[in-house]
C-alpha cells in the first residue's frame, strides 16, 4: 500500500527526540514524494513498482526535493500570512517544523529511512542500486513486528513531543 502511515511512526520518534531541530512534516513529505513512484508504476501496471526512489541514492534525491518543496511552502506562508504563521512558532517543537535545519534533517531522514523500511518487506526494493540489486534488509523481521515497531515508535515519539511542549511552556512562564 503506497503512502502507508506506518512510515510516519519512526519520523515521529525522531521528532520526539529532537523536536527543535527536526521537522516531522518534512519527513512525511519525503515519504509521500517517494511513494509517488510506487503509485505511478501501480497505475501503469508495471513491475517492479519500487524503483529508483526506493534506493538510498534516489531516496536522498527525493528527500532533498521534499526539502525544497517544503521550504518554498513555509517561506511563501511567512510572506503571505505572517500574522497567522508567527504565533505558530512560539514553541521549540513548532520552530523545528519551519527551521531550515529541521526541514533539511526531516526531509533527508524521511527519504533515507524509506528504502530501509520498504526493503524489509518488499522483494522488488533494491536499496543499493545502481551498485547492486542485493537487498540485505528483505525479511530481516516479519511484517507484523515491523508494523508494531512503527506504531510503538509513533507512540513514544508523540510522548516525546508532549514532553518538549511541556518543557517549552515551563520556560515561557
Coordinates of N, CA, C and O in Angstrom, one line a residue:
X1 N 0.8 -1.2 0.0 CA 0.0 0.0 0.0 C 0.9 1.2 0.0 O 1.6 1.5 0.9
X2 N 0.8 2.0 -1.0 CA 1.7 3.2 -1.1 C 1.2 4.3 0.0 O 0.0 4.3 0.3
X3 N 2.1 5.1 0.4 CA 1.9 6.1 1.4 C 1.3 5.6 2.6 O 0.3 6.0 3.1
X4 N 1.9 4.5 3.2 CA 1.5 3.9 4.4 C 1.7 4.8 5.6 O 2.8 5.3 5.7
X5 N 0.8 4.9 6.5 CA 1.0 5.7 7.7 C 2.1 5.1 8.6 O 2.6 5.7 9.5
X6 N 2.4 3.8 8.4 CA 3.4 3.1 9.3 C 4.7 3.8 9.2 O 5.5 3.9 10.1
X7 N 5.1 4.3 8.0 CA 6.3 5.0 7.8 C 6.5 6.3 8.6 O 7.6 6.7 8.9
X8 N 5.3 6.9 9.0 CA 5.4 8.1 9.8 C 5.8 7.9 11.2 O 6.3 8.9 11.9
X9 N 5.6 6.7 11.7 CA 6.0 6.4 13.1 C 7.4 6.7 13.5 O 7.7 7.4 14.4
X10 N 8.4 6.2 12.7 CA 9.8 6.5 13.0 C 10.1 8.0 12.9 O 11.0 8.5 13.7
X11 N 9.4 8.7 12.0 CA 9.6 10.1 11.9 C 9.1 10.8 13.2 O 9.8 11.8 13.7
X12 N 8.0 10.4 13.7 CA 7.5 11.0 15.0 C 8.4 10.7 16.1 O 8.6 11.5 17.0
X13 N 9.1 9.5 16.1 CA 10.1 9.2 17.1 C 11.2 10.2 17.0 O 11.7 10.7 18.1
X14 N 11.7 10.5 15.8 CA 12.8 11.4 15.6 C 12.3 12.8 16.1 O 13.1 13.5 16.8
X15 N 11.1 13.2 15.9 CA 10.6 14.5 16.3 C 10.6 14.5 17.9 O 10.9 15.5 18.5
X16 N 10.2 13.4 18.5 CA 10.1 13.3 19.9 C 11.5 13.4 20.6 O 11.6 13.9 21.7
X17 N 12.5 12.9 19.9 CA 13.9 13.0 20.4 C 14.5 14.4 20.2 O 15.2 14.9 21.0
X18 N 14.2 15.0 19.0 CA 14.9 16.2 18.6 C 14.0 17.3 18.1 O 14.2 17.8 17.0
X19 N 12.9 17.5 18.8 CA 11.9 18.4 18.3 C 12.3 19.8 17.8 O 11.9 20.2 16.7
X20 N 13.3 20.5 18.5 CA 13.7 21.8 18.0 C 14.4 21.8 16.7 O 14.6 22.8 16.0
X21 N 15.0 20.6 16.3 CA 15.8 20.6 15.1 C 15.4 19.5 14.1 O 16.2 19.0 13.3
X22 N 14.1 19.2 14.2 CA 13.6 18.1 13.3 C 12.2 18.5 12.8 O 11.3 18.8 13.7
X23 N 11.9 18.4 11.5 CA 10.6 18.6 11.0 C 9.9 17.3 10.6 O 10.3 16.7 9.7
X24 N 8.9 16.9 11.4 CA 8.2 15.7 11.1 C 7.4 15.9 9.8 O 7.2 15.0 9.1
X25 N 7.0 17.1 9.6 CA 6.2 17.4 8.4 C 7.1 17.2 7.1 O 6.6 16.6 6.2
X26 N 8.3 17.7 7.2 CA 9.2 17.4 6.0 C 9.5 16.0 5.9 O 9.6 15.4 4.7
X27 N 9.6 15.2 7.0 CA 9.8 13.8 7.0 C 8.6 13.2 6.2 O 8.8 12.3 5.3
X28 N 7.4 13.5 6.6 CA 6.2 13.0 5.9 C 6.1 13.3 4.4 O 5.8 12.5 3.6
X29 N 6.5 14.6 4.1 CA 6.5 14.9 2.7 C 7.5 14.1 1.9 O 7.1 13.6 0.8
X30 N 8.6 13.8 2.4 CA 9.6 12.9 1.8 C 9.0 11.5 1.5 O 9.2 10.9 0.5
X31 N 8.3 11.0 2.5 CA 7.7 9.7 2.4 C 6.7 9.7 1.2 O 6.7 8.8 0.4
X32 N 5.9 10.7 1.1 CA 4.9 10.8 0.1 C 5.5 11.0 -1.3 O 5.1 10.3 -2.3
X33 N 6.6 11.8 -1.4 CA 7.2 12.0 -2.6 C 7.8 10.7 -3.2 O 7.6 10.4 -4.3
X34 N 8.4 9.9 -2.3 CA 9.0 8.6 -2.7 C 7.9 7.7 -3.2 O 8.0 7.0 -4.2
X35 N 6.8 7.7 -2.4 CA 5.7 6.7 -2.8 C 4.9 7.1 -4.0 O 4.2 6.3 -4.6
X36 N 5.1 8.3 -4.5 CA 4.5 8.7 -5.8 C 5.1 7.8 -6.9 O 4.4 7.5 -7.9
X37 N 6.3 7.4 -6.8 CA 6.9 6.5 -7.8 C 6.1 5.2 -7.8 O 5.8 4.6 -8.8
X38 N 5.8 4.6 -6.6 CA 5.1 3.4 -6.5 C 3.7 3.5 -7.1 O 3.3 2.6 -7.8
X39 N 3.0 4.6 -6.8 CA 1.7 4.9 -7.3 C 1.7 4.9 -8.8 O 0.9 4.3 -9.5
X40 N 2.7 5.6 -9.4 CA 2.9 5.7 -10.8 C 3.0 4.3 -11.5 O 2.2 4.0 -12.4
X41 N 3.8 3.5 -10.9 CA 4.0 2.1 -11.6 C 2.8 1.2 -11.3 O 2.5 0.3 -12.1
X42 N 2.2 1.4 -10.1 CA 1.0 0.6 -9.9 C -0.1 0.9 -10.9 O -0.8 0.0 -11.4
X43 N -0.3 2.2 -11.1 CA -1.3 2.7 -12.1 C -1.0 2.2 -13.5 O -1.9 1.7 -14.2
X44 N 0.3 2.2 -13.9 CA 0.7 1.7 -15.2 C 0.7 0.2 -15.3 O 0.7 -0.3 -16.4
X45 N 0.6 -0.5 -14.1 CA 0.6 -1.9 -14.1 C 2.0 -2.5 -14.5 O 2.0 -3.6 -15.0
X46 N 3.0 -1.8 -14.1 CA 4.4 -2.2 -14.4 C 5.1 -2.7 -13.2 O 5.0 -2.1 -12.1
X47 N 5.8 -3.8 -13.3 CA 6.6 -4.3 -12.2 C 8.1 -4.2 -12.6 O 8.4 -4.4 -13.7
X48 N 9.0 -3.8 -11.7 CA 8.8 -3.6 -10.3 C 8.1 -2.2 -10.0 O 8.3 -1.3 -10.8
X49 N 7.5 -2.1 -8.9 CA 6.8 -0.8 -8.6 C 7.8 0.1 -7.7 O 7.6 1.3 -7.6
X50 N 8.7 -0.6 -7.0 CA 9.7 0.2 -6.2 C 11.0 0.2 -7.1 O 11.7 -0.8 -7.3
X51 N 11.3 1.4 -7.5 CA 12.5 1.6 -8.4 C 13.5 2.6 -7.8 O 13.8 2.5 -6.7
X52 N 13.9 3.6 -8.6 CA 15.0 4.5 -8.3 C 14.8 5.2 -6.9 O 15.7 5.2 -6.1
X53 N 13.6 5.7 -6.7 CA 13.4 6.5 -5.4 C 13.4 5.6 -4.2 O 13.4 6.0 -3.1
X54 N 13.3 4.3 -4.4 CA 13.4 3.3 -3.3 C 14.8 2.8 -3.1 O 15.0 1.8 -2.3
X55 N 15.8 3.4 -3.7 CA 17.2 3.1 -3.4 C 17.7 4.3 -2.5 O 17.0 5.3 -2.4
X56 N 18.8 4.1 -1.8 CA 19.3 5.2 -0.9 C 19.7 6.4 -1.7 O 19.4 7.5 -1.3
X57 N 20.2 6.2 -2.9 CA 20.6 7.3 -3.8 C 19.3 8.1 -4.2 O 19.3 9.3 -4.1
X58 N 18.4 7.4 -4.7 CA 17.1 8.0 -5.1 C 16.3 8.6 -4.0 O 15.7 9.7 -4.1
X59 N 16.4 7.9 -2.8 CA 15.6 8.5 -1.6 C 16.3 9.7 -1.1 O 15.6 10.6 -0.7
X60 N 17.6 9.8 -1.2 CA 18.3 11.1 -0.8 C 17.9 12.2 -1.7 O 17.6 13.3 -1.3
X61 N 17.8 11.9 -3.0 CA 17.3 12.9 -4.0 C 15.9 13.3 -3.7 O 15.5 14.5 -3.8
X62 N 15.0 12.3 -3.5 CA 13.6 12.6 -3.2 C 13.5 13.4 -1.9 O 12.7 14.3 -1.7
X63 N 14.3 13.1 -0.9 CA 14.4 13.8 0.4 C 14.7 15.3 0.2 O 14.1 16.2 0.7
X64 N 15.8 15.5 -0.7 CA 16.1 16.9 -1.0 C 15.1 17.6 -1.8 O 14.8 18.8 -1.5
X65 N 14.4 16.9 -2.7 CA 13.3 17.5 -3.4 C 12.2 17.9 -2.4 O 11.6 19.0 -2.5
X66 N 11.9 17.0 -1.4 CA 10.9 17.4 -0.4 C 11.3 18.6 0.4 O 10.5 19.4 0.8
X67 N 12.6 18.7 0.7 CA 13.1 19.8 1.5 C 12.9 21.1 0.7 O 12.4 22.1 1.2
X68 N 13.2 21.1 -0.6 CA 13.0 22.3 -1.4 C 11.5 22.7 -1.5 O 11.1 23.8 -1.3
X69 N 10.7 21.7 -1.7 CA 9.2 21.9 -1.8 C 8.7 22.5 -0.5 O 7.9 23.5 -0.4
X70 N 9.1 21.9 0.6 CA 8.7 22.3 1.9 C 9.2 23.7 2.3 O 8.4 24.5 2.8
X71 N 10.4 24.0 1.9 CA 10.9 25.3 2.2 C 10.2 26.4 1.4 O 9.9 27.5 2.0
X72 N 9.8 26.1 0.2 CA 9.1 27.1 -0.6 C 7.7 27.3 0.0 O 7.3 28.5 0.2
X73 N 7.1 26.3 0.5 CA 5.7 26.4 1.1 C 5.8 27.2 2.4 O 5.1 28.1 2.7
X74 N 6.8 26.9 3.2 CA 7.0 27.6 4.5 C 7.3 29.0 4.3 O 6.7 29.9 4.9
X75 N 8.2 29.3 3.4 CA 8.6 30.7 3.2 C 7.5 31.5 2.5 O 7.3 32.7 2.8
X76 N 6.8 30.9 1.6 CA 5.6 31.6 1.0 C 4.5 31.8 2.0 O 3.9 32.9 2.0
X77 N 4.4 30.9 3.0 CA 3.4 31.2 4.0 C 3.8 32.3 4.9 O 2.9 33.1 5.3
X78 N 5.1 32.5 5.2 CA 5.5 33.6 6.0 C 5.3 34.9 5.3 O 4.9 35.9 5.9
X79 N 5.5 34.9 4.0 CA 5.3 36.1 3.2 C 3.8 36.4 3.1 O 3.4 37.6 3.3
X80 N 3.0 35.4 2.8 CA 1.5 35.7 2.6 C 0.7 35.8 3.9 O -0.3 36.5 3.9
X81 N 1.1 35.1 4.9 CA 0.3 35.1 6.2 C 1.2 35.3 7.4 O 1.1 34.4 8.3
X82 N 2.0 36.3 7.5 CA 2.9 36.5 8.7 C 2.2 36.5 10.0 O 2.7 36.0 11.0
X83 N 1.0 37.1 10.1 CA 0.3 37.2 11.4 C -0.3 35.9 11.8 O -0.5 35.7 13.0
X84 N -0.5 35.0 10.8 CA -1.1 33.7 11.2 C 0.1 32.8 11.5 O 0.0 32.0 12.5
X85 N 1.2 32.8 10.8 CA 2.3 31.9 11.0 C 3.1 32.2 12.2 O 3.5 31.3 12.9
X86 N 3.4 33.5 12.4 CA 4.3 33.8 13.5 C 3.9 33.3 14.9 O 4.8 32.7 15.6
X87 N 2.7 33.3 15.3 CA 2.3 32.7 16.6 C 2.5 31.2 16.6 O 2.7 30.6 17.7
X88 N 2.5 30.6 15.5 CA 2.6 29.1 15.4 C 4.1 28.7 15.7 O 4.4 27.5 15.9
X89 N 5.0 29.6 15.8 CA 6.4 29.3 16.0 C 6.8 29.6 17.5 O 8.0 29.7 17.8
X90 N 5.8 29.7 18.3 CA 6.1 30.1 19.7 C 6.8 29.0 20.5 O 7.5 29.3 21.5
X91 N 6.7 27.7 20.2 CA 7.4 26.7 20.9 C 8.5 26.1 20.1 O 8.6 26.2 18.9
X92 N 9.5 25.5 20.9 CA 10.6 24.8 20.2 C 10.2 23.7 19.3 O 10.8 23.5 18.2
X93 N 9.1 23.0 19.6 CA 8.6 22.0 18.8 C 8.1 22.5 17.5 O 8.4 21.9 16.4
X94 N 7.4 23.6 17.5 CA 6.9 24.2 16.2 C 8.1 24.8 15.4 O 8.1 24.7 14.2
X95 N 9.0 25.4 16.1 CA 10.2 26.0 15.4 C 10.9 25.0 14.6 O 11.4 25.2 13.5
X96 N 11.0 23.8 15.1 CA 11.7 22.7 14.4 C 11.0 22.4 13.1 O 11.6 21.9 12.1
X97 N 9.7 22.6 13.0 CA 8.9 22.3 11.8 C 9.3 23.3 10.7 O 9.0 23.0 9.5
X98 N 9.7 24.5 11.0 CA 9.9 25.5 10.0 C 11.4 26.0 9.8 O 11.6 26.8 8.9
X99 N 12.2 25.5 10.7 CA 13.6 25.9 10.5 C 14.3 25.2 9.3 O 13.9 24.1 9.0
X100 N 15.2 25.8 8.7 CA 15.9 25.2 7.6 C 16.6 23.9 8.0 O 16.5 22.9 7.3
X101 N 17.3 23.9 9.2 CA 17.9 22.7 9.7 C 16.9 21.6 9.9 O 17.1 20.5 9.5
X102 N 15.8 22.0 10.6 CA 14.7 21.0 10.8 C 14.2 20.4 9.6 O 14.0 19.2 9.5
X103 N 13.9 21.2 8.6 CA 13.4 20.8 7.3 C 14.4 19.9 6.6 O 14.0 18.8 6.0
X104 N 15.6 20.3 6.6 CA 16.7 19.5 6.0 C 16.8 18.1 6.6 O 16.8 17.1 5.9
X105 N 16.9 18.1 7.9 CA 17.0 16.8 8.6 C 15.8 16.0 8.4 O 15.9 14.8 8.1
X106 N 14.6 16.6 8.5 CA 13.4 15.8 8.3 C 13.3 15.2 6.9 O 12.9 14.0 6.8
X107 N 13.6 16.0 5.9 CA 13.5 15.5 4.6 C 14.5 14.4 4.3 O 14.1 13.4 3.6
X108 N 15.7 14.6 4.7 CA 16.7 13.6 4.5 C 16.5 12.3 5.3 O 16.6 11.2 4.7
X109 N 16.1 12.4 6.5 CA 15.9 11.2 7.3 C 14.6 10.5 6.8 O 14.6 9.3 6.7
X110 N 13.6 11.3 6.4 CA 12.4 10.7 5.8 C 12.7 10.0 4.5 O 12.3 8.9 4.3
X111 N 13.6 10.6 3.7 CA 14.0 9.9 2.4 C 14.8 8.6 2.7 O 14.5 7.6 2.2
X112 N 15.8 8.7 3.5 CA 16.7 7.6 3.7 C 16.1 6.5 4.5 O 16.6 5.3 4.4
X113 N 15.1 6.8 5.3 CA 14.5 5.7 6.1 C 13.5 4.8 5.2 O 13.3 3.7 5.5
X114 N 13.1 5.4 4.2 CA 12.1 4.8 3.3 C 12.6 3.5 2.7 O 11.9 2.4 2.8
X115 N 13.7 3.5 2.0 CA 14.2 2.2 1.4 C 14.5 1.2 2.5 O 14.4 0.0 2.2
X116 N 14.9 1.6 3.7 CA 15.2 0.6 4.7 C 13.9 -0.1 5.1 O 13.8 -1.3 5.2
X117 N 12.8 0.7 5.4 CA 11.6 0.1 5.9 C 10.9 -0.7 4.8 O 10.4 -1.8 5.0
X118 N 10.9 -0.1 3.5 CA 10.3 -0.9 2.4 C 11.1 -2.1 2.0 O 10.6 -3.1 1.6
X119 N 12.4 -2.0 2.2 CA 13.4 -3.0 1.9 C 13.2 -4.3 2.7 O 13.4 -5.4 2.3
X120 N 12.6 -4.1 3.9 CA 12.4 -5.2 4.8 C 11.2 -6.1 4.3 O 11.2 -7.3 4.5
X121 N 10.3 -5.4 3.7 CA 9.0 -6.2 3.3 C 8.7 -6.3 1.8 O 7.9 -7.1 1.5
X122 N 9.4 -5.6 1.0 CA 9.1 -5.7 -0.5 C 10.3 -6.3 -1.2 O 11.4 -5.7 -1.2
X123 N 10.1 -7.4 -2.0 CA 11.2 -8.1 -2.7 C 11.7 -7.3 -3.8 O 12.8 -7.6 -4.3
X124 N 11.0 -6.3 -4.3 CA 11.5 -5.5 -5.5 C 12.3 -4.3 -5.1 O 12.7 -3.6 -6.0
X125 N 12.5 -4.0 -3.8 CA 13.3 -2.9 -3.4 C 14.8 -3.3 -3.5 O 15.2 -4.3 -3.1
X126 N 15.5 -2.4 -4.2 CA 17.0 -2.5 -4.3 C 17.6 -1.3 -3.7 O 18.0 -0.4 -4.4
X127 N 17.9 -1.3 -2.4 CA 18.3 -0.1 -1.7 C 19.7 0.4 -2.1 O 20.0 1.6 -2.0
X128 N 20.5 -0.5 -2.6 CA 21.9 -0.1 -3.0 C 22.1 0.1 -4.5 O 23.2 0.1 -5.0
X129 N 21.0 0.2 -5.2 CA 21.0 0.4 -6.7 C 21.7 1.8 -6.9 O 21.4 2.7 -6.1
X130 N 22.5 2.0 -7.8 CA 22.8 1.2 -9.0 C 24.0 0.3 -8.8 O 24.4 -0.4 -9.8
X131 N 24.6 0.2 -7.6 CA 25.8 -0.6 -7.4 C 25.5 -2.1 -7.3 O 26.3 -2.9 -7.8
X132 N 24.3 -2.5 -6.7 CA 23.9 -3.9 -6.6 C 22.4 -4.0 -6.5 O 21.8 -3.1 -6.0
X133 N 21.9 -5.1 -6.9 CA 20.5 -5.4 -6.8 C 20.2 -6.1 -5.5 O 19.0 -6.4 -5.1
X134 N 21.2 -6.5 -4.7 CA 21.0 -7.2 -3.5 C 20.3 -6.4 -2.4 O 20.6 -5.2 -2.2
X135 N 19.4 -7.0 -1.7 CA 18.7 -6.3 -0.6 C 18.9 -7.0 0.7 O 18.2 -8.0 1.0
X136 N 19.8 -6.5 1.5 CA 20.2 -7.3 2.7 C 19.1 -7.1 3.8 O 19.1 -7.8 4.8
X137 N 18.1 -6.2 3.6 CA 17.1 -6.0 4.6 C 15.9 -6.9 4.5 O 15.1 -7.0 5.4
X138 N 15.7 -7.5 3.3 CA 14.5 -8.3 3.0 C 14.3 -9.4 4.0 O 15.2 -10.2 4.2
X139 N 13.2 -9.4 4.7 CA 12.9 -10.4 5.6 C 13.6 -10.3 7.0 O 13.6 -11.3 7.8
X140 N 14.3 -9.2 7.2 CA 15.1 -9.0 8.4 C 14.2 -9.3 9.6 O 14.6 -9.9 10.6
X141 N 13.0 -8.8 9.6 CA 12.0 -9.1 10.6 C 10.7 -9.3 9.9 O 10.5 -8.9 8.7
X142 N 9.7 -9.9 10.5 CA 8.4 -10.2 9.9 C 7.6 -8.9 9.8 O 7.9 -7.8 10.4
X143 N 6.6 -9.0 9.0 CA 5.7 -7.8 8.7 C 5.0 -7.3 10.0 O 5.0 -6.1 10.2
X144 N 4.5 -8.2 10.8 CA 3.8 -7.8 12.0 C 4.7 -7.1 13.0 O 4.4 -6.0 13.5
X145 N 5.9 -7.6 13.3 CA 6.8 -6.9 14.1 C 7.3 -5.6 13.6 O 7.5 -4.6 14.3
X146 N 7.4 -5.5 12.2 CA 7.8 -4.2 11.6 C 6.7 -3.2 11.8 O 7.0 -2.1 12.2
X147 N 5.5 -3.6 11.6 CA 4.4 -2.6 11.8 C 4.3 -2.2 13.2 O 4.0 -1.1 13.6
X148 N 4.4 -3.2 14.1 CA 4.4 -2.9 15.6 C 5.5 -2.0 16.0 O 5.2 -1.0 16.7
X149 N 6.7 -2.2 15.5 CA 7.8 -1.2 15.8 C 7.5 0.2 15.3 O 7.8 1.1 16.0
X150 N 6.9 0.3 14.1 CA 6.5 1.6 13.6 C 5.4 2.3 14.5 O 5.5 3.5 14.8
X151 N 4.5 1.5 15.0 CA 3.4 2.0 15.8 C 4.0 2.4 17.2 O 3.7 3.5 17.7
X152 N 4.8 1.6 17.8 CA 5.4 1.9 19.1 C 6.3 3.1 18.9 O 6.3 4.0 19.8
X153 N 7.0 3.3 17.8 CA 7.9 4.5 17.7 C 7.0 5.7 17.6 O 7.4 6.8 18.1
X154 N 5.8 5.6 16.9 CA 4.9 6.7 16.9 C 4.4 7.1 18.2 O 4.4 8.3 18.6
X155 N 4.0 6.2 19.0 CA 3.5 6.4 20.4 C 4.6 7.1 21.3 O 4.4 8.1 21.9
X156 N 5.8 6.5 21.2 CA 6.9 7.0 22.0 C 7.3 8.4 21.5 O 7.6 9.3 22.3
X157 N 7.2 8.6 20.2 CA 7.5 9.9 19.6 C 6.5 11.0 20.0 O 6.8 12.1 20.4
X158 N 5.2 10.6 20.0 CA 4.2 11.5 20.5 C 4.4 11.9 21.9 O 4.2 13.1 22.3
X159 N 4.8 10.9 22.7 CA 5.0 11.3 24.2 C 6.2 12.2 24.3 O 6.2 13.2 25.1
X160 N 7.2 12.0 23.5 CA 8.4 12.9 23.5 C 8.0 14.3 23.0 O 8.5 15.3 23.6
X161 N 7.2 14.4 22.0 CA 6.8 15.7 21.6 C 6.0 16.4 22.7 O 6.2 17.6 23.0
X162 N 5.2 15.7 23.4 CA 4.4 16.3 24.6 C 5.4 16.8 25.6 O 5.2 17.9 26.2
X163 N 6.5 16.0 25.9 CA 7.5 16.5 26.9 C 8.1 17.7 26.4 O 8.4 18.7 27.2
X164 N 8.5 17.8 25.1 CA 9.1 19.1 24.6 C 8.1 20.2 24.8 O 8.5 21.3 25.1
X165 N 6.8 20.0 24.5 CA 5.9 21.1 24.6 C 5.8 21.6 26.1 O 5.7 22.8 26.4
X166 N 5.7 20.6 27.0 CA 5.6 21.0 28.5 C 6.9 21.8 28.9 O 6.8 22.7 29.6
X167 N 8.0 21.3 28.4 CA 9.3 21.9 28.8 C 9.3 23.3 28.2 O 9.8 24.3 28.9
X168 N 8.8 23.5 27.0 CA 8.7 24.8 26.4 C 7.8 25.8 27.1 O 8.1 26.9 27.3
X169 N 6.7 25.3 27.6 CA 5.7 26.1 28.3 C 6.3 26.5 29.7 O 6.1 27.6 30.1
X170 N 7.0 25.6 30.3 CA 7.6 25.8 31.6 C 8.6 27.0 31.5 O 8.8 27.8 32.4
X171 N 9.3 27.1 30.4 CA 10.3 28.2 30.3 C 9.7 29.5 30.0 O 10.3 30.6 30.3
X172 N 8.5 29.5 29.3 CA 7.9 30.8 29.0 C 7.1 31.4 30.1 O 6.6 32.5 29.9
X173 N 6.8 30.7 31.2 CA 6.0 31.2 32.3 C 6.9 31.8 33.4 O 8.0 31.7 33.5

